[in-house]
CSV table of C-alpha atoms in Angstrom, one decimal:
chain,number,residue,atom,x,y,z
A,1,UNK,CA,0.0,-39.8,7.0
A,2,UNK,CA,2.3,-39.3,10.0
A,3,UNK,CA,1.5,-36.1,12.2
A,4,UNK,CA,3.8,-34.1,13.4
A,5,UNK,CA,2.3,-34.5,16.9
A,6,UNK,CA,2.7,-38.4,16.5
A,7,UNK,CA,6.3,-37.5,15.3
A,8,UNK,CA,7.1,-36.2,19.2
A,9,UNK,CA,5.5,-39.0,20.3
A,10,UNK,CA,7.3,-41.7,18.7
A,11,UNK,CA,10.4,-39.8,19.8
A,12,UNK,CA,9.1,-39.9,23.8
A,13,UNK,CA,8.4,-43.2,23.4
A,14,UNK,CA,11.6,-44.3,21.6
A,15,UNK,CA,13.5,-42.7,24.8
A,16,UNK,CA,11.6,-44.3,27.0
A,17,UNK,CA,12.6,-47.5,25.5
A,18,UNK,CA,15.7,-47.3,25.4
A,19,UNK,CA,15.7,-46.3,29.3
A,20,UNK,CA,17.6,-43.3,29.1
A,21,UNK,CA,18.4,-41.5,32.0
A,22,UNK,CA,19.4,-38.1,32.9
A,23,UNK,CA,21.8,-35.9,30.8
A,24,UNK,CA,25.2,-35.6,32.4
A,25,UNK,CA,27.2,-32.6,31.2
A,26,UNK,CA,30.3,-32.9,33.2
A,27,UNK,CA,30.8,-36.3,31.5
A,28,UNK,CA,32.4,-36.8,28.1
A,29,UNK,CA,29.4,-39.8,27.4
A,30,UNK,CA,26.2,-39.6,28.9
A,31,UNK,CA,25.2,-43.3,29.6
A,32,UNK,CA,21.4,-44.7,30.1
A,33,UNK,CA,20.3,-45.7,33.6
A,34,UNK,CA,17.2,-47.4,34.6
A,35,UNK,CA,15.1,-46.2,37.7
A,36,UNK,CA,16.3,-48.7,40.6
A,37,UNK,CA,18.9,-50.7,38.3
A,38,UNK,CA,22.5,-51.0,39.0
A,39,UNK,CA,24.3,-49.5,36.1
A,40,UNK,CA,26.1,-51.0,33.2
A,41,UNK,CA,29.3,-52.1,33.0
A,42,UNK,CA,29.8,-52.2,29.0
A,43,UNK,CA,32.8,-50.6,27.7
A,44,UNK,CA,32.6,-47.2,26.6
A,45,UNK,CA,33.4,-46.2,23.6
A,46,UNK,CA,36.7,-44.8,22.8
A,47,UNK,CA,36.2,-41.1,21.8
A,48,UNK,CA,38.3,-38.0,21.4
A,49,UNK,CA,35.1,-36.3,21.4
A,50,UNK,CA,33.6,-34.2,24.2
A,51,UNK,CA,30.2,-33.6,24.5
A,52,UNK,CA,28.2,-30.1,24.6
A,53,UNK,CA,24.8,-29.4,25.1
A,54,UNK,CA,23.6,-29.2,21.9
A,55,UNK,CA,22.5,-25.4,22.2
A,56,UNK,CA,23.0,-23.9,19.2
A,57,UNK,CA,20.9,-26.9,18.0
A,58,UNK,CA,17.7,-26.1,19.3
A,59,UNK,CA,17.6,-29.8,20.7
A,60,UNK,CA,14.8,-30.4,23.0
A,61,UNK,CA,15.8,-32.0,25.9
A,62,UNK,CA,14.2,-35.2,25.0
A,63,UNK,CA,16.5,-35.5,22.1
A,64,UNK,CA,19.3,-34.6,24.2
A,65,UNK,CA,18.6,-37.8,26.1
A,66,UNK,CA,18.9,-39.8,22.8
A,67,UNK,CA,21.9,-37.6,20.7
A,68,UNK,CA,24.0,-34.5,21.3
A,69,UNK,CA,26.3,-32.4,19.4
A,70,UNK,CA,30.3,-33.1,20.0
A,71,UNK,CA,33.4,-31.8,19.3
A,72,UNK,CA,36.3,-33.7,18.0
A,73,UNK,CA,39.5,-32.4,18.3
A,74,UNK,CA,40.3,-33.0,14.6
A,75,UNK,CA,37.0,-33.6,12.6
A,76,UNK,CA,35.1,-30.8,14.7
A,77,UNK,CA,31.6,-30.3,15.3
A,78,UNK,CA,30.0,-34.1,15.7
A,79,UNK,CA,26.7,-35.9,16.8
A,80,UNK,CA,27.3,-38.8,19.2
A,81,UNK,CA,24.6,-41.0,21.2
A,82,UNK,CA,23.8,-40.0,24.2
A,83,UNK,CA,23.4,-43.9,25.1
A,84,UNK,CA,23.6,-47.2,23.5
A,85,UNK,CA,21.3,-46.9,20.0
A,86,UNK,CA,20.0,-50.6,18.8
A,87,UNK,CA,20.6,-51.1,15.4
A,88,UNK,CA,17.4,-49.7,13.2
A,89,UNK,CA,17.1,-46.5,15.5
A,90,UNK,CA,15.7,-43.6,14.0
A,91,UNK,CA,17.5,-40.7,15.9
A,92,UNK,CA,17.1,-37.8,13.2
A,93,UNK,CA,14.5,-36.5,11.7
A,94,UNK,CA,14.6,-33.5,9.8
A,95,UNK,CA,12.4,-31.4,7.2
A,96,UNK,CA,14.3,-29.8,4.1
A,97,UNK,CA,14.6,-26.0,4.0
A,98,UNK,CA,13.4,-26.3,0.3
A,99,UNK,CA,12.8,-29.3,-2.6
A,100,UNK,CA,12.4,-29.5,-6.2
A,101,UNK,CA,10.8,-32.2,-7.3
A,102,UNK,CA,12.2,-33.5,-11.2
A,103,UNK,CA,8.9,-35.5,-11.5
A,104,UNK,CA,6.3,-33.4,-9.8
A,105,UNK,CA,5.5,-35.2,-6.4
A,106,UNK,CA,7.1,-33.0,-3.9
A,107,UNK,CA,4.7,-30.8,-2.3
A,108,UNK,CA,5.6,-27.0,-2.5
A,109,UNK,CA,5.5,-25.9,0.8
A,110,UNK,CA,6.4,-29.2,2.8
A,111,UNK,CA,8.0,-31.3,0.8
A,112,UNK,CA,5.7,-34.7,1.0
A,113,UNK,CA,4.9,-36.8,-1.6
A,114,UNK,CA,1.5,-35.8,-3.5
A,115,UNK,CA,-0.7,-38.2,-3.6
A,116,UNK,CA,-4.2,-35.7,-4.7
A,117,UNK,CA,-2.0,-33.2,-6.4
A,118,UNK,CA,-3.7,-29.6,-5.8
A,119,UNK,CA,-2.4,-27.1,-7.9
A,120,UNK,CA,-2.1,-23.2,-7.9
A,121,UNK,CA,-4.6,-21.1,-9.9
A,122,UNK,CA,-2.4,-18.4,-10.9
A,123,UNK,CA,0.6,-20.7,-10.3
A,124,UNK,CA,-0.4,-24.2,-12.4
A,125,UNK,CA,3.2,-25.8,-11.7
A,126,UNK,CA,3.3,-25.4,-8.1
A,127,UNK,CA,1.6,-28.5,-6.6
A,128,UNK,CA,0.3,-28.8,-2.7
A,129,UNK,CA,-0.3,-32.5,-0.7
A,130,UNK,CA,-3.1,-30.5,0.8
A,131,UNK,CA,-5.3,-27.5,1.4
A,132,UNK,CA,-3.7,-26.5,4.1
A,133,UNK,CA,-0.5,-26.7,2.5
A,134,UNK,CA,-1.6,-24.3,-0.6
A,135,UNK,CA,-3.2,-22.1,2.2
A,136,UNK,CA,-0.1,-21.0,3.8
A,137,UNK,CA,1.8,-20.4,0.7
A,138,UNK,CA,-1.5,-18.4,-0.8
A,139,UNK,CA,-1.6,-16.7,2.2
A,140,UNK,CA,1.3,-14.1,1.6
A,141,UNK,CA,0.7,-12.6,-1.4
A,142,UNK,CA,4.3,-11.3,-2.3
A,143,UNK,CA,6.1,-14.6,-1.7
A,144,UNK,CA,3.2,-16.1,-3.6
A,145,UNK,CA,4.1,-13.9,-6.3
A,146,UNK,CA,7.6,-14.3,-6.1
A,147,UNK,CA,7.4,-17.8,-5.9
A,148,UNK,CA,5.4,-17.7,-9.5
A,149,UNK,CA,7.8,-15.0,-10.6
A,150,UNK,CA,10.7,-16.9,-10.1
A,151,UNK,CA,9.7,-19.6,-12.5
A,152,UNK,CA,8.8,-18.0,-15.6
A,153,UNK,CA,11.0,-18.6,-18.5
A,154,UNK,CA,13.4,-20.9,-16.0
A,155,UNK,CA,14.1,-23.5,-19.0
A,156,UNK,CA,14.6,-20.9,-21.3
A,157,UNK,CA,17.0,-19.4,-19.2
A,158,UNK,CA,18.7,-22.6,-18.3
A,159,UNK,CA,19.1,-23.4,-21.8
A,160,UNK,CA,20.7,-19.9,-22.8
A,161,UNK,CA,22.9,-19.6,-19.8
A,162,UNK,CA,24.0,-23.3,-20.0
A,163,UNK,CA,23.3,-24.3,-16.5
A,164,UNK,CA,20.5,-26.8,-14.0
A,165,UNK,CA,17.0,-25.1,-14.2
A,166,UNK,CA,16.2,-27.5,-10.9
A,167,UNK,CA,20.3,-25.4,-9.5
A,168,UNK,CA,18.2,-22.2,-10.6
A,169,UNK,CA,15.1,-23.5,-8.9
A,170,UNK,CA,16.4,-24.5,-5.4
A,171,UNK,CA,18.6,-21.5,-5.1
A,172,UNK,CA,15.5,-18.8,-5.5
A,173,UNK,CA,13.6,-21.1,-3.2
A,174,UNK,CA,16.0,-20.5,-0.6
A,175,UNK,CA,16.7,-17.0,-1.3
A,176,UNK,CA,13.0,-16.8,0.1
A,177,UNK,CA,14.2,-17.7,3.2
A,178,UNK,CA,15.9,-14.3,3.3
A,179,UNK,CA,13.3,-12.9,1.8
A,180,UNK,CA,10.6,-14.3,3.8
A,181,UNK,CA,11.8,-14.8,7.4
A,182,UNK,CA,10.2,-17.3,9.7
A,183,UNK,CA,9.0,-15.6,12.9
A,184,UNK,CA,9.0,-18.3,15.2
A,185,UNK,CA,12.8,-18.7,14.7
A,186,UNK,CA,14.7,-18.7,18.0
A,187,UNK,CA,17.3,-16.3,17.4
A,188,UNK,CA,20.9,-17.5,17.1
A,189,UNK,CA,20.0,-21.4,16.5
A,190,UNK,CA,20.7,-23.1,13.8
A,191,UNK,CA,18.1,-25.5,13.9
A,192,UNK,CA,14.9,-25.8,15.6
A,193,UNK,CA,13.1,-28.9,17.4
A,194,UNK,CA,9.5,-29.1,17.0
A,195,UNK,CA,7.4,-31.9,17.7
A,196,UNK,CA,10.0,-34.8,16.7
A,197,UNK,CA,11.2,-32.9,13.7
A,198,UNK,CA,14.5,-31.3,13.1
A,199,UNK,CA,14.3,-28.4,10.8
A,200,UNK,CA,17.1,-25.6,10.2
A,201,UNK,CA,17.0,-22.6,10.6
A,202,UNK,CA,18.2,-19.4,7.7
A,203,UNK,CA,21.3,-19.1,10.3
A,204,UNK,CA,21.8,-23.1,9.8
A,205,UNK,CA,21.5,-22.4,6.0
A,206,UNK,CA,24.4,-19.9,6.2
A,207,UNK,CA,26.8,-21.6,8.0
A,208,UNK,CA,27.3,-24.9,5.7
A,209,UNK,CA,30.4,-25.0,3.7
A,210,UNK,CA,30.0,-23.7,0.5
A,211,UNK,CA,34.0,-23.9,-1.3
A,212,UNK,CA,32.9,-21.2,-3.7
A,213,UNK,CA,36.6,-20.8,-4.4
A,214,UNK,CA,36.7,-24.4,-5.1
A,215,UNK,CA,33.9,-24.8,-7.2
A,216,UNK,CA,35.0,-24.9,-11.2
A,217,UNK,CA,35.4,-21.9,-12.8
A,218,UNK,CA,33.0,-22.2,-16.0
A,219,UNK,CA,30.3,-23.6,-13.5
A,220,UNK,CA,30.6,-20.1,-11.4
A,221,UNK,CA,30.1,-18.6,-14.7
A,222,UNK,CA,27.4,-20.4,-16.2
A,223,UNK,CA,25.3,-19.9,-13.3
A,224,UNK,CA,26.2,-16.6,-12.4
A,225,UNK,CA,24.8,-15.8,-15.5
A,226,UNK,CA,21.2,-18.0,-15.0
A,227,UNK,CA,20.9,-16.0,-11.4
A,228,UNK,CA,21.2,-12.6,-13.1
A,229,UNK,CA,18.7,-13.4,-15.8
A,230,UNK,CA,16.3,-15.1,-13.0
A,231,UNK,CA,16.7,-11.0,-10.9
A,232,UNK,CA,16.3,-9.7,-13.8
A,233,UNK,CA,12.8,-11.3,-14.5
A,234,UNK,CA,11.9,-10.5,-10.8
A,235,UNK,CA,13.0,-7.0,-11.0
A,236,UNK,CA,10.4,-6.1,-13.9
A,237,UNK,CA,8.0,-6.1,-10.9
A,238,UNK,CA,7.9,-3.0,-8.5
A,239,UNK,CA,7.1,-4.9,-5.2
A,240,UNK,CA,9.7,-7.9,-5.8
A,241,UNK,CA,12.3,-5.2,-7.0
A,242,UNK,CA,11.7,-2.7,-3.7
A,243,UNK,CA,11.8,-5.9,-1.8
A,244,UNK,CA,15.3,-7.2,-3.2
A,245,UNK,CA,16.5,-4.3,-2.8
A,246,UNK,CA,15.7,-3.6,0.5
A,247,UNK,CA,16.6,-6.8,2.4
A,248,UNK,CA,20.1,-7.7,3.9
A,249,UNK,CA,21.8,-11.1,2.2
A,250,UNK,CA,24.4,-13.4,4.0
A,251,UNK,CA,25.6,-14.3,7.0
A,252,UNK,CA,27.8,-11.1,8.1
A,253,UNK,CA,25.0,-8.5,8.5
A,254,UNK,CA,27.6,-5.4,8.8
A,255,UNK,CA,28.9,-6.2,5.3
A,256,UNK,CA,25.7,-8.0,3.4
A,257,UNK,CA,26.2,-9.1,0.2
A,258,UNK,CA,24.2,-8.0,-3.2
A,259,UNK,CA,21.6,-10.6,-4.0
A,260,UNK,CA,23.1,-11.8,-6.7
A,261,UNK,CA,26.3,-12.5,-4.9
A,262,UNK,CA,23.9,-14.7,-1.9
A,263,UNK,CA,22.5,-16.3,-4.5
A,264,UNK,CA,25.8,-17.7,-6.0
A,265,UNK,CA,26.9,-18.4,-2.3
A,266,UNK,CA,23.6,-20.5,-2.1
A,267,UNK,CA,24.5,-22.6,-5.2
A,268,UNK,CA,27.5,-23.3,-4.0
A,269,UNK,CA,25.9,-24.6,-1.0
A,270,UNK,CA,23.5,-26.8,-2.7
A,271,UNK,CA,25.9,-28.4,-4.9
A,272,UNK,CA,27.8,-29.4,-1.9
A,273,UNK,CA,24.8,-30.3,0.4
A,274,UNK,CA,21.8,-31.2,-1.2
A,275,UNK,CA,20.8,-34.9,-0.7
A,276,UNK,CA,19.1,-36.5,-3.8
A,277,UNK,CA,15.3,-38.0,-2.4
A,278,UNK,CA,14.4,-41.4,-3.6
A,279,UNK,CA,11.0,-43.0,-2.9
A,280,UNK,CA,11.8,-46.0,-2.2
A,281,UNK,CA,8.2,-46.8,-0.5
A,282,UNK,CA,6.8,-46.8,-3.7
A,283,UNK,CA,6.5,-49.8,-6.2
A,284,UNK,CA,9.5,-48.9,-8.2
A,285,UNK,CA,12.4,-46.9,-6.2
A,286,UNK,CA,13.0,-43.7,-8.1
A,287,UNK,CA,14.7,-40.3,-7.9
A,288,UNK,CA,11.9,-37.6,-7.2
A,289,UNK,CA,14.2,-34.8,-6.7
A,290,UNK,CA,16.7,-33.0,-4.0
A,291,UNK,CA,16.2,-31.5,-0.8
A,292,UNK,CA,18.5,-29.3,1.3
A,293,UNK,CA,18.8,-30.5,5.1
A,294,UNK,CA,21.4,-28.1,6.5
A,295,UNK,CA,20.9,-29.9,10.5
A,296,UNK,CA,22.3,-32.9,9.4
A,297,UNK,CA,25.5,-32.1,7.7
A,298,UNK,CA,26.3,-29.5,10.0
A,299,UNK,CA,26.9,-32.2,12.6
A,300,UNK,CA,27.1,-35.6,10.5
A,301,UNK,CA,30.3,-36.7,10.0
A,302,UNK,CA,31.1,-39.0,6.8
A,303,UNK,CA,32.5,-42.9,7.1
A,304,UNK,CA,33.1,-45.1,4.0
A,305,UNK,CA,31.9,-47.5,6.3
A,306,UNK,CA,29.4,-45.7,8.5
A,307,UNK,CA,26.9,-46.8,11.5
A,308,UNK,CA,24.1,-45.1,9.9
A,309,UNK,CA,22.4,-44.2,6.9
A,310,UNK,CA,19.6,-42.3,5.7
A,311,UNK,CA,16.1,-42.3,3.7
A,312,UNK,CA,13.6,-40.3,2.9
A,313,UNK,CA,10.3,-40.9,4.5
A,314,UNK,CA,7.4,-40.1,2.3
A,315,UNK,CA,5.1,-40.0,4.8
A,316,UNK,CA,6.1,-36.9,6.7
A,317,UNK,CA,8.4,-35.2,4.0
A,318,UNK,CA,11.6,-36.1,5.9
A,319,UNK,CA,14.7,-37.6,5.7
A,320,UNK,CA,15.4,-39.8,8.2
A,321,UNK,CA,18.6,-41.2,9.9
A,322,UNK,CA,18.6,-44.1,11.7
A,323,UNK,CA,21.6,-46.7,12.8
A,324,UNK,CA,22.2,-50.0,10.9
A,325,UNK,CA,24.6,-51.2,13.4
A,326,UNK,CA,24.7,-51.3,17.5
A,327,UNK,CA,26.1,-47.7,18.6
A,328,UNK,CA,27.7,-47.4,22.0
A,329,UNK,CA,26.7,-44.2,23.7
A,330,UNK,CA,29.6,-41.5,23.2
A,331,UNK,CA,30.1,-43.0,19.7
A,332,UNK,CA,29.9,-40.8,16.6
A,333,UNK,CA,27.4,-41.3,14.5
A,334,UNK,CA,28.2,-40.9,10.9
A,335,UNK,CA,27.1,-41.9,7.3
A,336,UNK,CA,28.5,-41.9,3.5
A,337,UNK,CA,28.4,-39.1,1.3
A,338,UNK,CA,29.1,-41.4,-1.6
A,339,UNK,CA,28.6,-45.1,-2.9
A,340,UNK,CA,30.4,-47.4,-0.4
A,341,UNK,CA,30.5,-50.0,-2.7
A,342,UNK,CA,32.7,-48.2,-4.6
A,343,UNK,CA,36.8,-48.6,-3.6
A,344,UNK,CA,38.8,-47.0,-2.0
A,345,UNK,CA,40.4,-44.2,-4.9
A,346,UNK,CA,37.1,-44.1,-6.1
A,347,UNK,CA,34.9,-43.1,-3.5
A,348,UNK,CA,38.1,-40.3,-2.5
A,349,UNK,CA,37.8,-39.2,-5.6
A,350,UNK,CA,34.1,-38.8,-5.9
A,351,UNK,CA,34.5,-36.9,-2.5
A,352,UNK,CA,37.4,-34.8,-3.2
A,353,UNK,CA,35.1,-33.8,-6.2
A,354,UNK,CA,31.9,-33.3,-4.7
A,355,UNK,CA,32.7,-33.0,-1.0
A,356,UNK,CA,36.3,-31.5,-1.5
A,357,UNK,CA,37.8,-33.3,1.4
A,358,UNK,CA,40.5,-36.1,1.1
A,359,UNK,CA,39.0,-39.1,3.6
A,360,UNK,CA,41.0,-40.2,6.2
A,361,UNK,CA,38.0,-42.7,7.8
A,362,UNK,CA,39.3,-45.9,9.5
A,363,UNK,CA,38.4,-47.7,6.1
A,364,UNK,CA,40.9,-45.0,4.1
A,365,UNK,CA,43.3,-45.4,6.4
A,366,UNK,CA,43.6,-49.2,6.2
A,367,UNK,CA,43.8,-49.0,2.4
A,368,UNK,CA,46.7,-46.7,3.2
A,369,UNK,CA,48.2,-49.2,5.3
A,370,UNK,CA,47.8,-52.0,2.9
A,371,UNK,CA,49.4,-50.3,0.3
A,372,UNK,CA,51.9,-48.7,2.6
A,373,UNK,CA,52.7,-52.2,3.2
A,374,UNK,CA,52.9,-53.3,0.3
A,375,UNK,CA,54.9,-51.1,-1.6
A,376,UNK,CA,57.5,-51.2,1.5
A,377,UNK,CA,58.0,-54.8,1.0
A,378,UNK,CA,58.4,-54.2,-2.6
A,379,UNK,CA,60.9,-51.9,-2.1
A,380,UNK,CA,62.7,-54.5,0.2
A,381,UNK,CA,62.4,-56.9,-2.0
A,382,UNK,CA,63.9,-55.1,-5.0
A,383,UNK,CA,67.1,-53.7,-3.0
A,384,UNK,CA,67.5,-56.8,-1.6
A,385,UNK,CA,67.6,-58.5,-5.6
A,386,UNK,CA,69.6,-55.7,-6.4
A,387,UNK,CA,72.4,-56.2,-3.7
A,388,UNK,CA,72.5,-59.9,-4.3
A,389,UNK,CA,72.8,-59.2,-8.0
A,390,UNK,CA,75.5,-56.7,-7.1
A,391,UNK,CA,77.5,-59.0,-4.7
A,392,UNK,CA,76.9,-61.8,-7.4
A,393,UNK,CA,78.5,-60.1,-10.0
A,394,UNK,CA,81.3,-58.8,-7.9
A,395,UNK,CA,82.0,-62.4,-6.7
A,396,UNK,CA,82.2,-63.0,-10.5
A,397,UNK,CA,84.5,-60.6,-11.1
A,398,UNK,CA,87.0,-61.4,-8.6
A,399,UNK,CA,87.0,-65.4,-9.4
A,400,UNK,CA,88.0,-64.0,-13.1
């Protein structure tokens, strides 16, 4: 089992290999420079992205030296290396906010795979990796209670209300979050650095894209419905009910919205966000469940033919992003939101779908081209035959 402690570690080290020097603001790419070496004369990268600081990230510096947040003046918020990644550079790590397993091996609280599954007493389906896992979660009563609250009758109420007991599931997990505040949370930050590992924050949460209005209309229905019965289960106990009712949902907290209403907003996040987590450590890859991991696609751009991809680790619980090409520093580091095998008005279409963008990547583009291209010379072609079988005739004509 990787520690978090060996997690900050790796990333020093990494860093240190890659002989990254000092972060330069003023410049739109911050290239590495060894101690006592002349710099490098490589090419930069073409960009149309400048660089920030990464703030609002919560980056720790030594991340900074490795990746940083851009903006581009069309796609907008970006991450781009801060120098030249190798391909096979792991360069993001983060934790999800909240899993659900569909096979019980995601642990509760942290989201590793459990190998010694401990269980709950009062709470038999909630499994921990470790003691000090089930601790934490034991510790506070209430969300203990809500947590086991939450769950009862959840396939029943799937069933009745026609929607995803695991949609159901996620969405009360993260209405903890609310609920349940962290308090080492630096205000305003959407994510939070600690020891090697990215995880984001409630503000983080609240700030991916959720295209309620976009979302189909007897999906908003079915599980508008589910989330009322899943209140209505919580509200038949005194402290969960005085504690719904007394805490402030969504992001604008001069207009809050009813929990119900959050918790709508947060399925709509989740079934535009949520990144399905494969073991594929194990014997035979399979689907264990879904995770939310709000850092990443609120600064990971998507490429149907990307520099990076991702996998979860199930060693430390975390997806994790690393390059499968050479990345110049100031390029943008991106990945696919869908199969890239798939062609070109496929993969739009599964995106316009799921994503509800219309991709424009350099691989969409030249498909665009092509049959741009194509259908120009077509159209040449067949007004050229048709004035030649105009003239033809007409030549006929006069000789009669």
């Amino acid at each position: 089992m990787t520690s978090l402690s060996k997690e900050s570690v790796d990333l020093s080290e990494l860093v240190n290999d890659l002989d990254v020097g000092e972060y330069d603001e003023t410049d739109v790419v911050a290239a590495g420079k060894a101690k006592g070496k002349k710099k490098s004369k490589k090419k930069k990268a073409a960009t149309n992205t400048t660089v920030s600081n990464g703030g609002e990230f919560g980056f720790s510096a030594v991340r900074t030296r490795l990746i940083n947040i851009g903006h581009h003046e069309v796609k907008g918020r970006t991450l781009v290396a801060s120098v030249a990644l190798p391909a096979g550079t792991i360069f993001f790590s983060e934790r999800a906010v909240a899993t659900v397993s569909h096979t019980n091996e995601l642990c509760l609280h942290c989201g590793k795979v459990v190998v010694t599954p401990i269980t709950g007493l009062s709470f038999p389906s909630a499994l921990f990796c470790c003691v000090e896992c089930q601790t934490i979660v034991r510790s506070d009563a209430l969300r203990y209670k809500y947590l086991h609250q939450q769950s009862l009758n959840l396939d029943q109420i799937a069933k009745t209300h026609c929607c995803d007991k695991d949609l159901l599931q996620m969405v009360f997990r993260l209405l903890a979050l609310s609920l349940f505040p962290a308090p080492s949370v630096v205000a305003g930050t959407l994510c939070q650095d600690t020891d090697g590992v990215i995880t984001a924050t409630l503000r983080g949460v609240n700030t991916l894209e959720a295209h309620l209005d976009q979302q189909p209309e007897a999906w908003v229905t079915a599980v508008t419905a589910g989330i009322q019965a899943v209140l209505d289960n919580l509200n038949t106990d005194a402290d969960l009910r005085n504690l719904l009712s007394t805490v402030a949902f969504g992001a604008n907290e001069a207009n809050p919205s009813s929990s119900a209403e959050y918790a709508l907003f947060l399925a709509c996040i989740v079934n535009v966000n949520a990144y399905g987590i494969v073991n594929y450590q194990s014997t035979s890859a399979h689907s264990m469940g879904f995770g939310l991991f709000p850092a990443v696609g609120l600064c990971v751009n998507h490429a149907c033919s990307p520099n990076s991809y991702y996998t979860y680790s199930a060693q430390n619980g975390c997806m994790e992003y690393r390059t499968i090409k050479d990345v110049q520093a100031g390029e943008e580091l991106t990945v696919s939101y869908t199969d890239i095998f798939l062609d070109t008005p496929q993969r739009r279409t599964a995106l316009c779908e799921k994503r509800f963008f219309l991709c424009q990547c350099s691989r969409c583009a030249g498909y665009d081209l092509a049959e741009n291209t194509v259908h120009s010379i077509h159209n040449t072609l067949t007004t050229s035959e048709s004035a030649a079988g105009t003239k033809k005739k007409k030549n006929k004509a006069e000789e009669d």
